[in-house]
Every structure is written in C-alpha cells, then in structure tokens.
Amino acid sequence: MANCIPLSRRQFLAGALVTSAGVTCHAAPDASEPRRKLAADRERALIAITLDLEMSRNFPKWEDTHWDYEKGNLNEETKKYAVEACRRVKAHGGLLHCFAVGRVLEQANVDWLKEIVHAGHPVGNHTYDHVNVLATRPEDVQFRFQRAPWLMRGQTPREVIADNIRLATAALKTRIGIEPAGFRTPGGFHDGLAKRPDVQQMLQDLGYAWVSSKYPAHAMDKPGSEPSRATFESILKAQQAAQPFIYRRGLVEVPMSPISDIGAFRGGRWRLEHFLKALRLAVDWVIERRAAFDFLGHPSCLYVVDPEFRAIELICDLARKAGDHAAIVDLGTIAERAKLRDMKPSD
C-alpha cells in the first residue's frame, strides 16, 4: 500500500482521501474529485450493489454444508453469475462492488475475476478463510480451524484473524494485481464493531479507512411463512440504522442494508417475490430520503433463487427511474459521504 499511512481521526476528517482500494492515502487533489462530488450531492441517493464471492451453505441444495470448510472453492455457476451481474450493472451505468474470500485465488483459473476487475468493478477483502473477526476463542475463528486446529499454529485468535486478512491482500495482489477495495467482515453484526474498538484499530493498522460490518437487526417471521406487514415495516425501519457513520476512532462504517439474500432465502425461506417486494420498499425509502443503500448478495445463493437477475435489475431500474436523485456507486463513495458530512462519531 504505497504512500499510505495511518491517520488520526482529525487528519482523516481534514481531507485525506479514501481511494478505490479502501485505504487512506495522500493523493493528488483531483484524483477522487468525481467521487467526492457525487458523495457531496445531498440531492442524490447513493445505491451500492455488492456481492460476496464465496460459497454458501444450503445452496444449491439445502443439505449442502461442506461449503463451510471450502468457502473459496467457487463453482462455475457462482463465477458466471458474478461476471454477468457485473456486466448488467455496468450496462446501467454503475459499478458493482465485490468482496472476495482469499482462497478463491487458489483456484487454477481466475480469468473470470480478472474480467470483473478489468471492467472497472472494485474487489475488496473478505478475509482468506471467511473468519469471524470478533472471535476470541480458537474454536470460534472458522469451521476449518475448528476441524483442523493445527492451522492456528499456536497463535491467538486475534493474530490468526489479522494474518488471514493479510493473506487475502497478498492473494489479490499476486493473482490479480490489485489492492483490496475496502474490507467487509464475514457475517454482519447488529452493532457493527461498536463494542470492539480493538478490531477497529486492527483494521486501521492494516491500512483500512472503512469497513462494512454492520447489519441492522430487524423482525422475521417463522421460516417458510409469508412475510408479515410487521416484518416489511421492520426492514424499512432498519434502513435508518444502515446509514454510514464514523466510529470514534476514525474508522468509517458502511452498513449492509436489510434484507440480504441469505437472510431472506436461508433464514426466512422466502419466495423470490417477497424478496423483491422488500427490496423495492427499501430502495424507494432510500431514494425518497436521498440516503444510502448497500445491497448484500451472494452469487452462490442468487444463481439458485434468482437465475434471471431480477433483484439486481430491479435495483438498477429504480435508480434509473429516480434520474438525478440516485446513483449506483461503490462503497468507497458511500464512505466518502460519511467523511464529507463529518457525522458525529459513534462508539
């Protein structure tokens, strides 16, 4: 991360830039001007479409759980879906922000990921093994480490987690030739990293200016049942809690906006039409208030439940119909909005 240095919160808010790699750098004043202009436009909703490039348990078949140990062993359907999703979003004039598990880069052919990068879509760090960054016990780090504890090599969970993040960075640099475009935690946490200033500091020490870790809580009905009005209302209410902010230590949080595909199709066993309804309500809410929205999807799930890309096309269509009042952006732009607004820091 050449020419990048850790900054204090005062320095951060004073004008250091957040690059597309998601790290704080001193760049030429005009290097991020388009992003800054877009982020500063209070009359425009900022809508991000993000995909976590990993395999998901229960997909393509409900009994599939082995992916917990092989998160980076992407099948062909998942890779093809990711490439096509990126193509569609770009055709609508936007960028799709991906987050890759580092073990993906161990596969023999990564031309599909290079294609995504060459098309201009940012790819961020999602750790190497999909580890739990909040883990304090060895058995909680990840299923792979639980089954093969020797992989800890006598390290503490914190040391393993930091090393896992570094490994993913090295993989992206070596195989794809890029710096990671920000960091997303495996799993979303209702309070983000508010109760873990040590994890905030670890990410800053690793060079990250923003993180996507918060997934606000919302109501859900019994799995398999039709979502109730109260559930949809709860998801709408959660959008307010999904707006970007700055932790007291200076790290920017870009929350994931409910409801995610995994939350809907694994947790709720929803039908696609219910998912589309929730997305429409949430995006309309965001556009009306010129707020931010971060759609969280997983191509390993979506290729099974939404093979026609209806969710992604819906979000793009809603943004298009909003005209100058919405834009499809990367998460770095949403992070920039939080910085430019100088929002009050949160614990």
PDB file of C-alpha atoms in Angstrom, residues 232 235-236 239 257-261 265 270 272-286 293-296 302 306 310-315 318:
ATOM      1  CA  PHE A 232     -41.649  -5.413   5.999  1.00  0.00           C
ATOM      2  CA  ILE A 235     -36.970  -3.915   7.404  1.00  0.00           C
ATOM      3  CA  LEU A 236     -37.898  -0.391   6.347  1.00  0.00           C
ATOM      4  CA  GLN A 239     -32.719   1.346   6.737  1.00  0.00           C
ATOM      5  CA  SER A 257     -28.874  -2.784   4.163  1.00  0.00           C
ATOM      6  CA  PRO A 258     -31.507  -5.347   5.095  1.00  0.00           C
ATOM      7  CA  ILE A 259     -32.615  -7.631   3.775  1.00  0.00           C
ATOM      8  CA  SER A 260     -29.797  -9.750   2.339  1.00  0.00           C
ATOM      9  CA  ASP A 261     -30.343 -12.727   0.081  1.00  0.00           C
ATOM     10  CA  PHE A 265     -33.738 -17.294   1.427  1.00  0.00           C
ATOM     11  CA  TRP A 270     -38.798 -16.633   1.361  1.00  0.00           C
ATOM     12  CA  LEU A 272     -38.414 -14.504  -4.686  1.00  0.00           C
ATOM     13  CA  GLU A 273     -41.465 -12.261  -4.938  1.00  0.00           C
ATOM     14  CA  HIS A 274     -41.265 -11.490  -1.216  1.00  0.00           C
ATOM     15  CA  PHE A 275     -37.595 -10.615  -1.561  1.00  0.00           C
ATOM     16  CA  LEU A 276     -38.288  -8.294  -4.490  1.00  0.00           C
ATOM     17  CA  LYS A 277     -41.050  -6.573  -2.542  1.00  0.00           C
ATOM     18  CA  ALA A 278     -38.717  -5.915   0.385  1.00  0.00           C
ATOM     19  CA  LEU A 279     -36.037  -4.558  -1.941  1.00  0.00           C
ATOM     20  CA  ARG A 280     -38.481  -2.252  -3.702  1.00  0.00           C
ATOM     21  CA  LEU A 281     -39.768  -0.853  -0.429  1.00  0.00           C
ATOM     22  CA  ALA A 282     -36.243  -0.326   0.933  1.00  0.00           C
ATOM     23  CA  VAL A 283     -34.790   1.282  -2.185  1.00  0.00           C
ATOM     24  CA  ASP A 284     -37.826   3.564  -2.574  1.00  0.00           C
ATOM     25  CA  TRP A 285     -37.356   4.623   1.063  1.00  0.00           C
ATOM     26  CA  VAL A 286     -33.694   5.390   0.437  1.00  0.00           C
ATOM     27  CA  PHE A 293     -28.332   1.673   0.379  1.00  0.00           C
ATOM     28  CA  ASP A 294     -25.945  -1.299   0.320  1.00  0.00           C
ATOM     29  CA  PHE A 295     -27.476  -4.408  -1.214  1.00  0.00           C
ATOM     30  CA  LEU A 296     -25.745  -7.538   0.069  1.00  0.00           C
ATOM     31  CA  LEU A 302     -28.624 -15.897  -6.162  1.00  0.00           C
ATOM     32  CA  ASP A 306     -32.847 -15.646  -8.805  1.00  0.00           C
ATOM     33  CA  ARG A 310     -34.447  -9.886 -11.128  1.00  0.00           C
ATOM     34  CA  ALA A 311     -33.185  -8.416  -7.836  1.00  0.00           C
ATOM     35  CA  ILE A 312     -30.228  -6.652  -9.429  1.00  0.00           C
ATOM     36  CA  GLU A 313     -32.298  -5.445 -12.388  1.00  0.00           C
ATOM     37  CA  LEU A 314     -34.948  -4.118 -10.008  1.00  0.00           C
ATOM     38  CA  ILE A 315     -32.434  -2.058  -8.041  1.00  0.00           C
ATOM     39  CA  LEU A 318     -35.374   2.012  -9.510  1.00  0.00           C
TER      40      LEU A 318
END
